[in-house]
Amino acid sequence: MMEEETLNDKNTTSSSDSDSESYDADAMELELQTLATELSTNPANYDAHVQYISGLRKQGELDKLRVAREAMKELFPLTPAMWHQWANDEISLVSSSAYEDAVSTIESLYERGVSDYLSVSLWCDYLNFIQKYDSSVRELAPTGILKARDLFERALIACGLHVAEGSKLWEAYISFEKAILNSMDETDLEAREKQVQRVGSIYHRHLSIPHQDMKSTLLTYKAWESEQGNTLDANSSSTDGLSSHVASAYQKALDMLTARADFERKILTSDVPDTERFQSFMAYLKFEQSSGDPARVKSLYERAITEFPISGDLWIDYTSYLNKTLKTDKTLRDIFNRATRNCPWVGELWVRFMLYLERSHGSEKDLSDVFERSLQCTFSTIDEYVDIFLTRVDGLRRRILFAKELDDGLDIFLIRNTFQRACDYLSPQLKNTSSLLQIHSYWARLESNVGKDIAAARGVWESLLKNSGSMLEAWQGYISMETEMGHINEARALYKRCYSKRFHGTGSEDICNSWIRFEREFGTLEDFEHALHKVSPRLQELQLFRLQQESKNVTSSTVEKDDPAKKVKGEKRKSSSDAAAAAANEESPAKKQKVKANDKTSVKVENTRDPAPEKLQYTDQCTAFVSNLNLKANSEDLRSFFSDVGGVGAIRILLDKFTKKSRGLAYVDFCDDTHLEAAVAKNKQMLLGKKLSIARSDPKGKRKGPKTSTAQTQDGKVELKGRNTFAVPRALGQPPKQAASSSGAGEEKPKSNKELRELLLNKTSKPV
């Protein structure tokens, strides 16, 4: 009975294990299907590739595994561990029936693997595989010896300067050459002597390179020399008995190792954060660059890249160094290719790749291929896309105009196609920006100068105006092109099309004044008078609009100060008791953002260009009013301009109501009058090419001035003064009577809307 129960227990356990294995297999199959689906829709998912390959290895799906690895390799460089695993999987399948083909396939895997990253261990695996599986190398046939030596030399070029691990390759090379010596005929003294010299030469090279096992290498070399009959103390670490050049090279390498010991210790420490190790690598690289040995610098960069393969800054630093030292070296092409594969999202690397290919006289096919690959990537800023398109056009232009041997099919049509793709791709994101203007201006210039097609050049400008007609610089660029080419009538026609348009800031006035200057320089008297006839009413209209806007701002500021308890429009009315309670117990969101009245610290207005910033109230008691400001200037430019004055608080750049662009006006708050007076003293100084006008802001109208209208308050009423009070809207109310001046003439009476309209339409009146 006990034996029967035991047998039943075993059967039950076996059945349970079988069910568990079946369940695991089903779960794995489902997971692999899910990963395959994910990769079909999102092939750039690195982690999904890794998991999919791992799952296929567990299931032993070797054919699918090869396909999966090749698919990942097409998109990403593989780590040395991945290549090692791949090669070992293939080695396990080597059979006598397809032996030679299998060896060749695995060799190609190793070749591809050592080209991705610097790896001493992968090179050692590769060399061991060749010596074991390649029959010509294993049997030390002449062809096999040459093949192995070539491979060893390549390995030393790649990793021989590796301070921590490079000795493994040197020792493997020496062992191989010693094996050749031992296989030689004892009677062939001449051949054996040459081989002894070859082994000694490799020892000498190894001793002249700083590495961590230098003393051990010296002892091994002295033992070797003793075996060859030379009298040396093989147990002493001194250089006594060695030839002078070997001893000198060894001592120099030992000093170099001492200088690098601390750097090596820091980059090999594994229990520190990656950021700290990265900084240690950068400090080490700076030291190596100061030593002036490009080979050592390159080797250290490769070590750093292996540790931090997706650091865009490191790749940029690496390629910058190589561009300075190697320039057109053929090895740079492989490095740029690896850089863009590791960090495809860094636009600067693609730009440098294209410039390298042009500098090294790469073919149009190569340049086109790199350009097309770059457009498949996703960059963090739109400027990177612009830079890539312009770099491509730059190269095409230079090769068309200056190349001695022109590639077939390289002409203006290729440039035109590149520009058109740039506009189609970037226009939605670049509308009304200087970058879009730069692209079209460059395009039009090349159509005219390279393509000799003025109609095509005009078509480029017209396409820009269609999408960015409110951009003053677009019209100015178009007019400038026509003027430079001597097409005066065409330029005049453009002025007639745009002088009445509304541009941001002072752009409307600028284009009107530009037309007048144009006719002074190029037009007849009739042309000049016609331009004046068109422009003068427009300038008067613009001046009136500016005055009205300024008057509204003054009135709004005054009313808010006189009636601080004014309710927000649309707010429900409250009883007087409720309002009093609310005023006593609550604080508005706007007031919460303001400093206390007696607090002299500066206040910074954040994000003044937001479409709907939170409304703040300002008293302008210690404020400078800045005009004629460059339209591209921002708050930081102004803060830097007044940095020598100090005490800068809030900065408010006034924006156009419709375009949300700067109007060229700004208010700058200061902490006290001393700093404000110092700021006003900077009046007429230049900022970004414009001479600023700086005056103290006067919200209460205390300053007297004959040229502008001002507003003062008396008993809660608005009082207007100045010769330009005729332009103040009548909605502000009639000003009180003023005392007559010494000449007997009183202040000018504000005109009605009808009188104002007649004044503006009167063509015989003087332009304002």
PDB file of N, CA and C in Angstrom, residues 77 86 110 313 326 346 383 393 500 558 624 640 678 699:
ATOM      1  N   PRO A  77      22.710  50.307 -32.225  1.00  0.00           N
ATOM      2  CA  PRO A  77      23.952  49.563 -31.995  1.00  0.00           C
ATOM      3  C   PRO A  77      23.703  48.553 -30.874  1.00  0.00           C
ATOM      4  N   TRP A  86      25.159  36.605 -29.031  1.00  0.00           N
ATOM      5  CA  TRP A  86      24.778  36.220 -30.394  1.00  0.00           C
ATOM      6  C   TRP A  86      25.810  35.261 -30.995  1.00  0.00           C
ATOM      7  N   TYR A 110      31.394  38.923 -35.396  1.00  0.00           N
ATOM      8  CA  TYR A 110      32.412  39.570 -34.571  1.00  0.00           C
ATOM      9  C   TYR A 110      32.872  40.889 -35.195  1.00  0.00           C
ATOM     10  N   ASP A 313      26.005  65.090 -25.524  1.00  0.00           N
ATOM     11  CA  ASP A 313      27.103  66.031 -25.277  1.00  0.00           C
ATOM     12  C   ASP A 313      28.460  65.355 -25.476  1.00  0.00           C
ATOM     13  N   LEU A 326      41.652  65.391 -37.053  1.00  0.00           N
ATOM     14  CA  LEU A 326      41.715  64.464 -38.182  1.00  0.00           C
ATOM     15  C   LEU A 326      41.078  65.009 -39.457  1.00  0.00           C
ATOM     16  N   VAL A 346      19.838  64.147 -31.828  1.00  0.00           N
ATOM     17  CA  VAL A 346      20.696  65.334 -31.716  1.00  0.00           C
ATOM     18  C   VAL A 346      20.966  65.875 -33.116  1.00  0.00           C
ATOM     19  N   ASP A 383      14.379  74.513 -34.492  1.00  0.00           N
ATOM     20  CA  ASP A 383      15.597  75.089 -35.063  1.00  0.00           C
ATOM     21  C   ASP A 383      16.540  74.008 -35.581  1.00  0.00           C
ATOM     22  N   VAL A 393      21.095  72.534 -48.161  1.00  0.00           N
ATOM     23  CA  VAL A 393      21.081  73.512 -49.251  1.00  0.00           C
ATOM     24  C   VAL A 393      22.456  74.151 -49.417  1.00  0.00           C
ATOM     25  N   SER A 500      -0.528 100.415 -46.685  1.00  0.00           N
ATOM     26  CA  SER A 500      -1.748 100.582 -45.887  1.00  0.00           C
ATOM     27  C   SER A 500      -2.022  99.403 -44.964  1.00  0.00           C
ATOM     28  N   THR A 558      -5.727 106.215 -14.327  1.00  0.00           N
ATOM     29  CA  THR A 558      -6.232 107.216 -13.395  1.00  0.00           C
ATOM     30  C   THR A 558      -7.509 106.762 -12.722  1.00  0.00           C
ATOM     31  N   ALA A 624      10.284 103.828 -15.122  1.00  0.00           N
ATOM     32  CA  ALA A 624      10.806 104.443 -16.345  1.00  0.00           C
ATOM     33  C   ALA A 624       9.973 103.967 -17.534  1.00  0.00           C
ATOM     34  N   SER A 640      19.286  93.289 -18.512  1.00  0.00           N
ATOM     35  CA  SER A 640      20.731  93.352 -18.714  1.00  0.00           C
ATOM     36  C   SER A 640      21.178  94.784 -19.022  1.00  0.00           C
ATOM     37  N   ALA A 678      19.160 107.250 -12.247  1.00  0.00           N
ATOM     38  CA  ALA A 678      20.310 106.682 -12.955  1.00  0.00           C
ATOM     39  C   ALA A 678      19.873 106.006 -14.253  1.00  0.00           C
ATOM     40  N   PRO A 699       2.232 108.966 -14.216  1.00  0.00           N
ATOM     41  CA  PRO A 699       0.801 108.648 -14.249  1.00  0.00           C
ATOM     42  C   PRO A 699      -0.090 109.761 -13.731  1.00  0.00           C
TER      43      PRO A 699
END
